[in-house]
Structure formats: C-alpha cells, structure tokens
Amino acid sequence: MKMEDMSLSGLDNTKLEALAQDIYSDLVEDACLGLCFEVHRAVKQGYFFLDDTDQESMKDFEIVDQPGVDIFGQVYNQWKNKECVCPNCNRSIAASRFAPHLEKCLGMGRNSSRIANRRIASSNNMNNKSESDQEDNDDVNDNDWSYGSEKKAKKRKSDKVFLHSLKQHIPLNPNSPRRSKSVKHKNGELSNSVNADPYKYNYNTGINYETLGPDELRSLLTTQCGVISEHTKKMCTRSQRCPQHTDEQRRAVRVFLLGPSASSLPDADTMVESDCYDASDGQVLMSRLQWDGSSDISPSDSASSKASTNNSDSKKPKKKKKMSLGLNSTGGGGGGSGSGGGSSSQSSLVGQSNRKKKPKLPVPPAPSIYDNLN
Amino acid sequence: FDLSRSYGSAPCIPTRTVHVSSLKIRKTNVVSVMSPAGCPHVNGFKVDNWKQNLRVIYQCFVWSGSAETRKRKAKSCICHMCGAHLNRLHSCLSCVFFGCFTKKHIHEHAKNKRHNLAIDLLYGGIYCFVCQDYIYDKDMEQIAKEEQRKAWKLQGRFFPLFNPSVGPSGVGEKYSTWEPTKRELELLRHNPKRRKITTNCTIGLRGLINLGNTCFMNCIVQALTHTPLLRDFFLSDRHKCEMQSNSCLVCEMSQLFQEFYSGHRSPHIPFRLLHLVWTHARHLAGYEQQDAHEFLIAALDVLHRHCKGDDNGKKANNPNNCNCIIDQIFTGGLQSDVTCQVCHGVSTTIDPFWDISLDLPGSSTPFWPLSPGGDGSTLNGESHLSGATTLTDCLRRFTRPEHLGSSAKIKCSGCHSYQESTKQLTMKKLPIVACFHLKRFEHSAKLRRKIPTYVSFPLELDMTPFMASSKESRMNGQYQQSVDVFNNDNKYSLFAVVNHQGTLESGHYTTFIRQHKDQWFKCDDAVITKASIKDVLDSEGYLLFYHKQFLEYE
C-alpha cells in the first residue's frame, strides 16, 4: 500500500506508538547524520583540528592560585620602574606619577592655577627662589603657558608651535631643568640651575611683547588675556577671561598693540555654554507617555541620582557658572565700546565664540602686584 | 604523473578500487593543491548547463521551499530498487535515479551506468564513487548554499540577528562559522602554537598599573573589559572609526581589549586612556582622588559620543537616534510617574539612564519604611526581616511611591493649579547591563562621610517587581506579584563588583570580576588573584554590575 493511501484513523494505540517511535528514531538518526557531515567536512577542509592547542601553550597560560603571587605566578609589587611617554609633552614619565604629571601638563585641576598665581607673585620679589619649581619636580610645562581648560587640543598645538618659535629667543642652558632627562629633582639642585637662567623667568611671568612680531601678537591675543603689567611690562598669559584683569583692560591692550581697529573680545553672552555632556536643568515634568526619544536628557545625567533627596551634589558634575565680568553689550557698563566699535569685529569672532568653552571657576585672587590695577 | 590518464571517464569500480585506494593518499595531496576537499571527477559533470541542472536538483529534491515541493519530494523520492524513503537516499547527478545508500543501491547504479556523482537528499552533500567519499567542490557548494537560502526564505524561516553594531533585525543569514582560506590554513599549519581560551586560562585577565591614585579608573576598566557583550563587540573588531582625530576613545577601548587578550603577563599601563578621558571629560581631571562611579558615567558618555564619530556630540545625546554599542548595552529607561493627589491624573516621563543610584540606610535620609504592602514577602531569596539590608530592599525603596509634600507642589495640567503629588520611579526598559550604585558617599551640608552599611546582594537578580509593567498590574489589583518562572526577560547575573576601602578622603578601589561563568578574580590595580564567590558576596559593594541572563531578539 502506498504511503499516502494509508490512514491513521484505523490504527490502534500500539500501532500509533510504533509509528511515532519510528518517526522519532528517524529524526534522531538524521540529526546524527547532520553532525557527521559537519565533522567530515571540517576534517576534509582542514579546519577541524585548527583550534587544538599545544601542551606548552596550555601550561604557559594556566592560572596560578598560590599565596603571595598573582594568577600569572608573579610576585606582587615588582612594577615600580614602569615608565610611559606623555602624549602631551612627549616626555618619559614614571608610570606611577603619570596622573599628577598629566594634570599639570594639561593645565587642569585646582592646583594649576594656584601654582601659576604663585609663580607670578614670587617671580619679581624673589628672583632666586625656586619654591614653585620644587612643587612640580617632574614637570616644567606649567611654568610656561597656563593653557586653561577651555582650550581644545587642536588649539594647543598651535600654542606649542608658538612656544617653539619663542624658544629661539632663549639661550639653551644645559643646567636648566627643562633639559634634564631624569625625573628626579632634589630641592637643592633646582635652585642652582634656575638662578643661572634669567630667561626662565620670562616664561614664568608672562611674555615680553617687545620681542614679538605683529602676527605673533595677534595670534597670541586671540587666546590669552594679554594685559600688560605696569610693573613687569609683561603680558598676562592667562585666559581671556582671567579674573585678574577686566575686559576693558584687555580691549585697551589690543588697541595699544594692534591698532585702533583691533578686534575686541567676544561678548560673554554670545559664548556657547556647554559642558562635555548636556546637563539637564533639573527634572522637567512633561506629559509624555512613551519614551519616544524626545527626551533631551543624557543618560549621564542619571535621573536616578537626582531622584533621591540625599544631597550629594559635589560628586556630580558641576553645572556651569556664568562668569560676570561686567561685560554686557547691552548694558551701559564701563565704556560705550561694548555695542559700538565691537560690532564689526564681533562677526569675525563668532567662530571663536562658538567654540566650546568651559569657564574657569573664579580663583580667589592671591595677594599680588595686580591688586593695585584692579 | 599524468592525471588525465589515471582519472579517465570509465572507471570500473571493483578493479579500480585497489588501484584508486592505493593512490588515494597521494591523490589527496594532489587534490588539496588543486582545490581543498574537492575532487577531479566533477569535471565530467561540469559541462553544458550543469549549473542549472544542479539547481533544479536542489530545488526539487533536496531543499523544499514550499508545501507542494515537499509533497512532491515525499512522493517521488523513493529508492528505485527497493522503494525505501529513507536509508540515506541519494539521487544520481547524471540521470534521474534515486537509490538508497544503506543498501548500496545507488552504488550499483553508479557502477553500472558509470555515473560517478550522487547527491544526498537530506543534506545536499555530493558523493563521488571514484573517491568513495563525500567531496566539497567550491562551485557546487556555492549553488547549494544559494538554493538553501532561497528555500528557507520561502518557508518563512527567519534568522534573527543580534548584530551589535547594527542592532537587532528581523531577517538575516543563518550564522555560519568562520572558515579559513587556503592561505590561512597554510599559515596555521606552519604555526601550531595556539593561545586558546579555556576555563583555566589567564588570557583575558591583566593587571593595570596605578598611575597615581588612578585606581578609580582601573576598577572601571576591569569591569568594562569583563562585560561579555562589550568584549565580544571589540574582539570581533566591530568598531569602525569615523573620527578624524587620533583621539577616539572607542579605538583606545578596542586597543585595551587587545592588550587584555594578548597573553602578556605584565600589567598594562593605561596612560593613553587616562589622557584621552581627561581631554574629553574635562570636569574629571584635576581632582586628587576621584569617584569611580563618576568616572564610569563620564567614560560611557565619551564612548557613546565617539561611537558616532562626532566630537561635539550634541545630537548623539538623543537616545532615539543612537544605536551605538554603549546604548545597546547600558542604556535603560526610567519611568517617573507623578500623580496629582487631587485629580489623580498621572504625568509620565521616561528618561534614559546608565546606572541606578540607591540610597542606603544610615544616610541622613530615612531609609525605612518601604513601599506599602510589600513587607514580609521574600524576593530573590532574601527576606528583609532578617536584619541585613539587601539590594532588593534598596530597589524597593527606590521604586516606592513618594509623597512630595506641600513644599514641593507641582502644576497639575488637569487641575490647572499647584497640587500636592506623589512620585514613583519604575523601570520602563532594562538595559542589558544594569549597574547599581550604592550611595556610600554622603555630601550633605554638614556631613561628609562614607556609609559603610553592609548591603547583601545576590548572584542572580530578578528585576520583575521593579518594572513599570509590574507596577501597572499592581495598580490593577494584582497586588501580590507571582513570580513567572517562564519569563526570563528580567533575570540578571552578577558579573562585576567594585569595592571601596577606606575613608571618604582617602581610599582604594578594587574590583571582583567574573570570568568563565563561575570563576571570580580580584583585580587590585596590577595584581590579579583568584577569589571565591564568598569573597565577592561578603564584600561591601559600591558598584554592582549585572548582566541579563537571556538575550532576546526583538
């Protein structure tokens, strides 16, 4: 009887059982056959034994579980001499001191501005004092420009180029710590070498504008405060929003150095305030039912952390504080040049003002020679 | 050695058997030079319109695309000699003949008709009677694969994809394992040493040098490099960098995985990573000692932005647009329902989150009592009556309805006035990796301290009771939540624990990570040691990383 002519209805349970059993064992056999084919093909194509590992390698990577050693069988604490190359300044730094070095190297952190202030203050009064240098044994860069954290890495490159061009004015002193390869500086050693290098303090306190050409000046003034100190005749190297000087002073110096048509400072109001990620302004309650992606809140502003009433603000990312420098183009303020003469050059600065900037928190002014100016 | 002479067109199988088998060894070598696993006897077949003929054979007799073809196959494919349906039925490639393999009926046909090739009707393999073996010819296999794909599509067989770089999609290819090319095979044969990852293997584990109070970064790196999905994403080289500059953090992450799987024993120095994170997350840099949780969020954020290749990242913050690996793995949705006490209108917001920050008992805000009606029930095998606070307790507190009080009235759109309200948080969408942050560091107006309260946390966690959907069913009257054993959606497994030892001012971070399912290791900067599950569960816990147990296709 042909298969398709058979009917199941006439069969009793045992026959049905037997049929089911037949079908089941056929399926199992087919599955086994499929596996055989897979293996056969793998062997024939040559990749079946590919992932077999050799005994030696197995032993090499075996986990060790003994007291006093780690899983690789190594004794603890043998990694003191590791070094790495700083991506910013390309110097070789001891790995365990890399973080503090980088912090200063990038000009970040609460220490940098304090150190910079101190240096400015101490440079004129105490030519021989090298106290500030002793603080950062393994780093010289922060003696130079206080970059401020608002500068992008890109911008920093051009500052570096500028730095190189300035270097030409300074005789290279073999005793200068900048030249020394070793990271260790004893307190006593530094003071000697620093004394011998008069130009070093030029770096510390600011730039001598007389040594710079108009192009260099212009470029410098787009990124730095630039106000010339009456006492030292040097230009301030802090950022354009440095709290030591007012915007009017900054405008004045630009006019003085570059002529009356010099560009003015960008308006504080036009500065785009943005953080590295969007900070939402508290919980905004809207009647949205679905998470349709229209939420502007970034997950980095975890709603869960805001939800709790526990006041733990200081560990969360700080919100931006707008610095009020008294620079309001709309207000009368000091001087009418805010809205007037600035307009033409405002547009040229739009590109700059749209750069992401993070205003530095105002530094409590250290008692310094600039107090009189303010 | 003249091939054409020996492999003529008319082999007489019995007499040739000896001859052929004695040549088999040498022939295999020759053959493997000609084409891997193929054979020269197919050349007789590959004439005229052979491709089309072969396709027809596959379509009609091997892969049934529809009910009709299936029926036709069942009816017509029987052994011409014994009538059997099964017994490894083969079809002759040169003529219409079906013969079973088991009883050698197809062999007889091959010998009589000198048709050397036959095809297995179950799996489509090609058998060569001269070689007396199944052979794998590249061209013929190509046709077989295409026909198979076509038939499956007709059948409606969808192969769901979970492609981390693209996202889940409906129809995909059946997953095929990697096969080496001839050249790769050669290379592998010449280089027999292998770095194979077995259960007792150090590969994937590596210490990290502390760069000066950077244990907060090291502990997070350990947690991330042991996140299974993230590891798989990077080890399969899925990141295609679109950033112009050299400062892509995702690339650096990828490099980090390479370092971890390199087999090197000496600890890695993550100075480039630190530099990149600090240049991209300025607010982090410069504190002497930092918070691991803050670092985690900042790192995820930078990775998320860089996944889009967009340095400025404003549009990358829109969760709807972004399908990067970070969002796929870490982003969940937190639902906030504010209910007006007067008109009972509910205003709902859903916000994305990467972590859940949980208050602890012992902080200045009161911890107990928890949500009404939930006391006494055991959840996840823990009972809060036993005394020790559990993670579940913290989650229940987190999702409790909270009366906002008369000083915090909100404008109700129903009442058009300011009213008192209650607020409740629940999980709308759970991420694949859920990170729980126990808020041990208190920075209130007068107090700055660390809360050392022990919180017990489980190896396996069911998040069902904290879901928005559960809340809805509770509101609809099903008060007591019955645990659905078949619903695997919300089940999580612990895979990393970050601990903080010490005080608020000065402390040290370490991480326990899980490797190879049930092995745990303690990562203390440069030192990696084996740990027991008990060590892990007894630890204080600061950041707890849970991974979804079952990944579903959408």
Short mmCIF file of C-alpha atoms in Angstrom, two decimals, chain B residues 23-298:
data_model
loop_
_atom_site.label_atom_id
_atom_site.label_comp_id
_atom_site.label_asym_id
_atom_site.label_seq_id
_atom_site.Cartn_x
_atom_site.Cartn_y
_atom_site.Cartn_z
CA LEU B 23 46.59 6.21 -5.00
CA LYS B 24 44.24 7.81 -2.56
CA ILE B 25 46.90 9.10 -0.28
CA ARG B 26 48.93 10.71 -2.96
CA LYS B 27 45.83 11.85 -4.67
CA THR B 28 44.65 13.59 -1.58
CA ASN B 29 47.81 15.62 -1.54
CA VAL B 30 47.43 16.49 -5.16
CA VAL B 31 43.80 17.23 -4.71
CA SER B 32 44.41 19.53 -1.83
CA VAL B 33 46.65 21.50 -4.06
CA MET B 34 44.06 21.67 -6.78
CA SER B 35 41.05 22.55 -4.66
CA PRO B 36 40.54 21.90 -0.98
CA ALA B 37 38.40 18.88 -0.36
CA GLY B 38 37.19 18.79 -3.96
CA CYS B 39 37.88 16.12 -6.50
CA PRO B 40 38.70 15.97 -10.21
CA HIS B 41 35.79 13.72 -11.04
CA VAL B 42 33.38 16.56 -11.01
CA ASN B 43 34.91 17.85 -14.20
CA GLY B 44 32.99 15.24 -16.13
CA PHE B 45 29.83 16.63 -14.63
CA LYS B 46 30.61 20.29 -15.07
CA VAL B 47 29.69 20.52 -18.70
CA ASP B 48 26.97 22.27 -20.66
CA ASN B 49 24.20 23.59 -18.49
CA TRP B 50 25.33 21.84 -15.36
CA LYS B 51 24.72 24.73 -13.00
CA GLN B 52 21.07 24.95 -13.87
CA ASN B 53 20.66 21.21 -13.69
CA LEU B 54 22.19 21.17 -10.29
CA ARG B 55 19.93 23.97 -9.12
CA VAL B 56 16.89 22.05 -10.23
CA ILE B 57 18.03 19.01 -8.35
CA TYR B 58 18.48 21.03 -5.18
CA GLN B 59 15.17 22.78 -5.58
CA CYS B 60 13.14 19.69 -6.28
CA PHE B 61 14.75 17.01 -4.29
CA VAL B 62 16.80 18.49 -1.52
CA TRP B 63 15.58 21.81 -0.13
CA SER B 64 11.80 22.00 -0.23
CA GLY B 65 10.73 25.62 -0.36
CA SER B 66 7.01 25.08 -0.22
CA ALA B 67 4.38 22.60 0.76
CA GLU B 68 4.00 21.40 -2.85
CA THR B 69 7.66 20.69 -3.34
CA ARG B 70 7.72 18.96 -0.01
CA LYS B 71 4.85 16.76 -1.04
CA ARG B 72 6.40 16.05 -4.38
CA LYS B 73 9.66 15.12 -2.75
CA ALA B 74 7.92 12.80 -0.35
CA LYS B 75 6.08 11.10 -3.14
CA SER B 76 8.72 10.79 -5.80
CA CYS B 77 11.88 10.32 -3.85
CA ILE B 78 11.99 6.67 -3.18
CA CYS B 79 14.64 4.14 -3.98
CA HIS B 80 14.14 2.85 -7.48
CA MET B 81 15.29 -0.51 -6.40
CA CYS B 82 13.72 -1.15 -3.05
CA GLY B 83 11.20 1.59 -2.60
CA ALA B 84 12.64 2.89 0.62
CA HIS B 85 12.10 6.51 1.56
CA LEU B 86 14.92 6.81 3.95
CA ASN B 87 18.12 4.86 4.30
CA ARG B 88 20.11 7.86 3.18
CA LEU B 89 18.50 8.25 -0.17
CA HIS B 90 20.69 9.67 -2.92
CA SER B 91 19.95 11.00 -6.34
CA CYS B 92 22.23 10.39 -9.25
CA LEU B 93 23.59 13.62 -10.67
CA SER B 94 23.72 12.45 -14.24
CA CYS B 95 20.27 10.93 -14.59
CA VAL B 96 17.01 10.58 -12.80
CA PHE B 97 17.69 7.77 -10.41
CA PHE B 98 17.11 7.51 -6.72
CA GLY B 99 18.89 4.90 -4.74
CA CYS B 100 19.43 4.31 -1.10
CA PHE B 101 22.91 4.42 0.32
CA THR B 102 22.48 1.96 3.11
CA LYS B 103 21.63 -0.91 0.84
CA LYS B 104 24.16 0.28 -1.72
CA HIS B 105 21.56 0.62 -4.43
CA ILE B 106 22.97 3.91 -5.52
CA HIS B 107 26.40 2.35 -5.66
CA GLU B 108 25.19 -0.27 -8.05
CA HIS B 109 23.69 2.35 -10.28
CA ALA B 110 26.91 4.32 -10.28
CA LYS B 111 28.89 1.29 -11.24
CA ASN B 112 26.53 0.16 -13.92
CA LYS B 113 25.99 3.48 -15.53
CA ARG B 114 29.39 4.92 -14.72
CA HIS B 115 27.70 7.92 -13.18
CA ASN B 116 30.25 8.94 -10.61
CA LEU B 117 28.37 11.51 -8.64
CA ALA B 118 25.33 11.36 -6.43
CA ILE B 119 23.73 13.79 -4.01
CA ASP B 120 22.43 13.06 -0.54
CA LEU B 121 18.83 14.20 -0.42
CA LEU B 122 18.83 15.08 3.23
CA TYR B 123 21.76 17.44 3.49
CA GLY B 124 22.76 18.02 -0.12
CA GLY B 125 26.24 16.58 0.12
CA ILE B 126 27.90 15.34 -3.06
CA TYR B 127 29.31 11.83 -3.06
CA CYS B 128 31.96 10.72 -5.51
CA PHE B 129 32.06 6.98 -6.17
CA VAL B 130 35.55 7.09 -7.52
CA CYS B 131 36.89 8.83 -4.44
CA GLN B 132 34.44 6.85 -2.34
CA ASP B 133 33.89 9.85 -0.21
CA TYR B 134 31.86 12.96 0.06
CA ILE B 135 33.58 15.80 -1.69
CA TYR B 136 33.27 19.53 -1.32
CA ASP B 137 33.57 21.39 -4.56
CA LYS B 138 33.61 25.16 -4.24
CA ASP B 139 31.34 25.93 -7.19
CA MET B 140 28.83 23.28 -6.33
CA GLU B 141 28.75 24.30 -2.72
CA GLN B 142 28.05 27.85 -3.75
CA ILE B 143 24.99 26.73 -5.66
CA ALA B 144 23.85 24.56 -2.78
CA LYS B 145 24.09 27.46 -0.36
CA GLU B 146 22.11 29.77 -2.59
CA GLU B 147 19.35 27.26 -3.13
CA GLN B 148 19.17 26.58 0.55
CA ARG B 149 18.81 30.25 1.34
CA LYS B 150 16.06 30.59 -1.21
CA ALA B 151 14.16 27.64 0.12
CA TRP B 152 14.36 28.88 3.67
CA LYS B 153 13.08 32.26 2.72
CA LEU B 154 10.13 30.63 1.02
CA GLN B 155 9.47 28.57 4.07
CA GLY B 156 9.32 31.72 6.09
CA ARG B 157 12.29 30.76 8.16
CA PHE B 158 13.69 33.95 9.61
CA PHE B 159 17.04 34.05 11.22
CA PRO B 160 17.02 36.87 13.67
CA LEU B 161 20.20 38.78 14.01
CA PHE B 162 21.64 40.38 17.02
CA ASN B 163 24.28 42.45 15.40
CA PRO B 164 25.84 44.70 17.98
CA SER B 165 26.88 47.33 15.53
CA VAL B 166 23.59 47.45 13.72
CA GLY B 167 21.02 46.39 16.24
CA PRO B 168 18.50 43.60 16.17
CA SER B 169 16.93 42.96 12.79
CA GLY B 170 14.29 40.63 11.53
CA VAL B 171 15.69 38.63 8.67
CA GLY B 172 19.26 37.64 8.50
CA GLU B 173 21.57 34.96 7.32
CA LYS B 174 21.92 31.71 9.05
CA TYR B 175 25.03 32.10 11.09
CA SER B 176 27.99 30.37 9.50
CA THR B 177 31.20 29.85 11.31
CA TRP B 178 34.45 31.22 10.04
CA GLU B 179 36.28 29.05 7.58
CA PRO B 180 39.91 29.64 6.82
CA THR B 181 41.09 30.19 3.29
CA LYS B 182 43.77 28.02 1.79
CA ARG B 183 46.44 30.53 2.65
CA GLU B 184 45.20 30.84 6.22
CA LEU B 185 45.21 27.09 6.60
CA GLU B 186 48.79 27.00 5.45
CA LEU B 187 49.79 29.67 7.92
CA LEU B 188 48.03 27.91 10.74
CA ARG B 189 49.66 24.62 9.93
CA HIS B 190 53.06 26.21 9.92
CA ASN B 191 52.38 27.86 13.25
CA PRO B 192 50.97 25.26 15.56
CA LYS B 193 51.24 27.21 18.80
CA ARG B 194 47.85 28.43 19.91
CA ARG B 195 46.60 30.84 22.53
CA LYS B 196 43.37 29.16 23.34
CA ILE B 197 40.96 30.43 25.93
CA THR B 198 39.96 27.59 28.18
CA THR B 199 38.44 27.67 31.60
CA ASN B 200 41.74 27.55 33.41
CA CYS B 201 43.38 30.20 31.31
CA THR B 202 44.77 33.61 32.20
CA ILE B 203 44.04 35.09 28.82
CA GLY B 204 41.58 37.93 29.18
CA LEU B 205 42.94 38.89 32.58
CA ARG B 206 45.56 41.53 33.11
CA GLY B 207 46.66 43.91 35.80
CA LEU B 208 46.65 47.69 35.45
CA ILE B 209 49.35 49.98 36.75
CA ASN B 210 48.16 52.69 39.10
CA LEU B 211 49.22 56.00 37.56
CA GLY B 212 48.91 57.93 40.79
CA ASN B 213 45.60 57.47 42.61
CA THR B 214 44.02 56.17 39.43
CA CYS B 215 42.53 53.05 40.99
CA PHE B 216 39.14 54.66 40.35
CA MET B 217 39.84 54.29 36.64
CA ASN B 218 41.42 50.85 36.87
CA CYS B 219 38.44 49.36 38.63
CA ILE B 220 36.06 50.59 35.96
CA VAL B 221 38.31 49.35 33.17
CA GLN B 222 38.27 45.91 34.73
CA ALA B 223 34.50 45.92 34.91
CA LEU B 224 34.15 47.05 31.30
CA THR B 225 36.68 44.62 29.86
CA HIS B 226 34.80 41.81 31.50
CA THR B 227 31.40 42.82 30.22
CA PRO B 228 30.67 39.93 27.87
CA LEU B 229 28.81 41.78 25.15
CA LEU B 230 31.27 44.62 25.10
CA ARG B 231 34.15 42.18 24.94
CA ASP B 232 32.56 40.36 22.03
CA PHE B 233 31.91 43.60 20.21
CA PHE B 234 35.51 44.71 20.39
CA LEU B 235 37.12 41.34 19.84
CA SER B 236 35.14 40.90 16.66
CA ASP B 237 36.52 44.21 15.58
CA ARG B 238 33.17 45.88 15.18
CA HIS B 239 34.24 49.42 15.75
CA LYS B 240 34.68 51.35 12.54
CA CYS B 241 36.18 54.64 13.47
CA GLU B 242 34.77 57.72 11.87
CA MET B 243 36.58 60.27 13.92
CA GLN B 244 39.02 62.49 12.19
CA SER B 245 41.44 63.00 15.01
CA ASN B 246 43.53 60.43 16.79
CA SER B 247 41.67 60.80 19.98
CA CYS B 248 38.87 58.30 19.65
CA LEU B 249 38.19 56.70 22.99
CA VAL B 250 36.43 53.77 21.39
CA CYS B 251 39.57 52.96 19.45
CA GLU B 252 41.51 53.12 22.68
CA MET B 253 38.98 50.79 24.27
CA SER B 254 39.46 48.40 21.38
CA GLN B 255 43.19 48.55 21.92
CA LEU B 256 42.63 47.83 25.58
CA PHE B 257 40.88 44.58 24.74
CA GLN B 258 43.78 43.63 22.53
CA GLU B 259 46.08 44.23 25.45
CA PHE B 260 43.96 42.12 27.76
CA TYR B 261 43.86 39.23 25.33
CA SER B 262 47.45 39.49 24.23
CA GLY B 263 48.69 36.92 26.70
CA HIS B 264 51.06 39.42 28.29
CA ARG B 265 51.58 38.90 31.96
CA SER B 266 52.98 42.23 32.97
CA PRO B 267 50.36 44.79 33.90
CA HIS B 268 49.19 47.22 31.30
CA ILE B 269 49.89 50.93 31.67
CA PRO B 270 46.68 52.78 30.77
CA PHE B 271 48.24 56.20 30.38
CA ARG B 272 46.76 56.82 26.95
CA LEU B 273 43.34 56.02 28.27
CA LEU B 274 43.72 58.47 31.13
CA HIS B 275 44.90 61.15 28.78
CA LEU B 276 42.00 60.62 26.43
CA VAL B 277 39.38 60.58 29.14
CA TRP B 278 40.78 63.71 30.73
CA THR B 279 40.91 65.60 27.46
CA HIS B 280 37.36 64.60 26.64
CA ALA B 281 35.83 64.90 30.06
CA ARG B 282 37.46 68.00 31.47
CA HIS B 283 35.44 68.14 34.61
CA LEU B 284 37.05 64.97 35.79
CA ALA B 285 40.63 65.97 35.60
CA GLY B 286 42.45 67.54 38.42
CA TYR B 287 40.89 66.04 41.48
CA GLU B 288 43.33 64.18 43.56
CA GLN B 289 41.08 61.31 44.31
CA GLN B 290 38.10 60.64 42.23
CA ASP B 291 34.94 58.71 42.32
CA ALA B 292 34.75 55.51 40.33
CA HIS B 293 31.06 55.99 39.65
CA GLU B 294 31.67 59.42 38.21
CA PHE B 295 34.40 58.00 36.05
CA LEU B 296 32.11 55.27 34.78
CA ILE B 297 29.46 57.73 33.70
CA ALA B 298 31.97 60.04 32.08
#
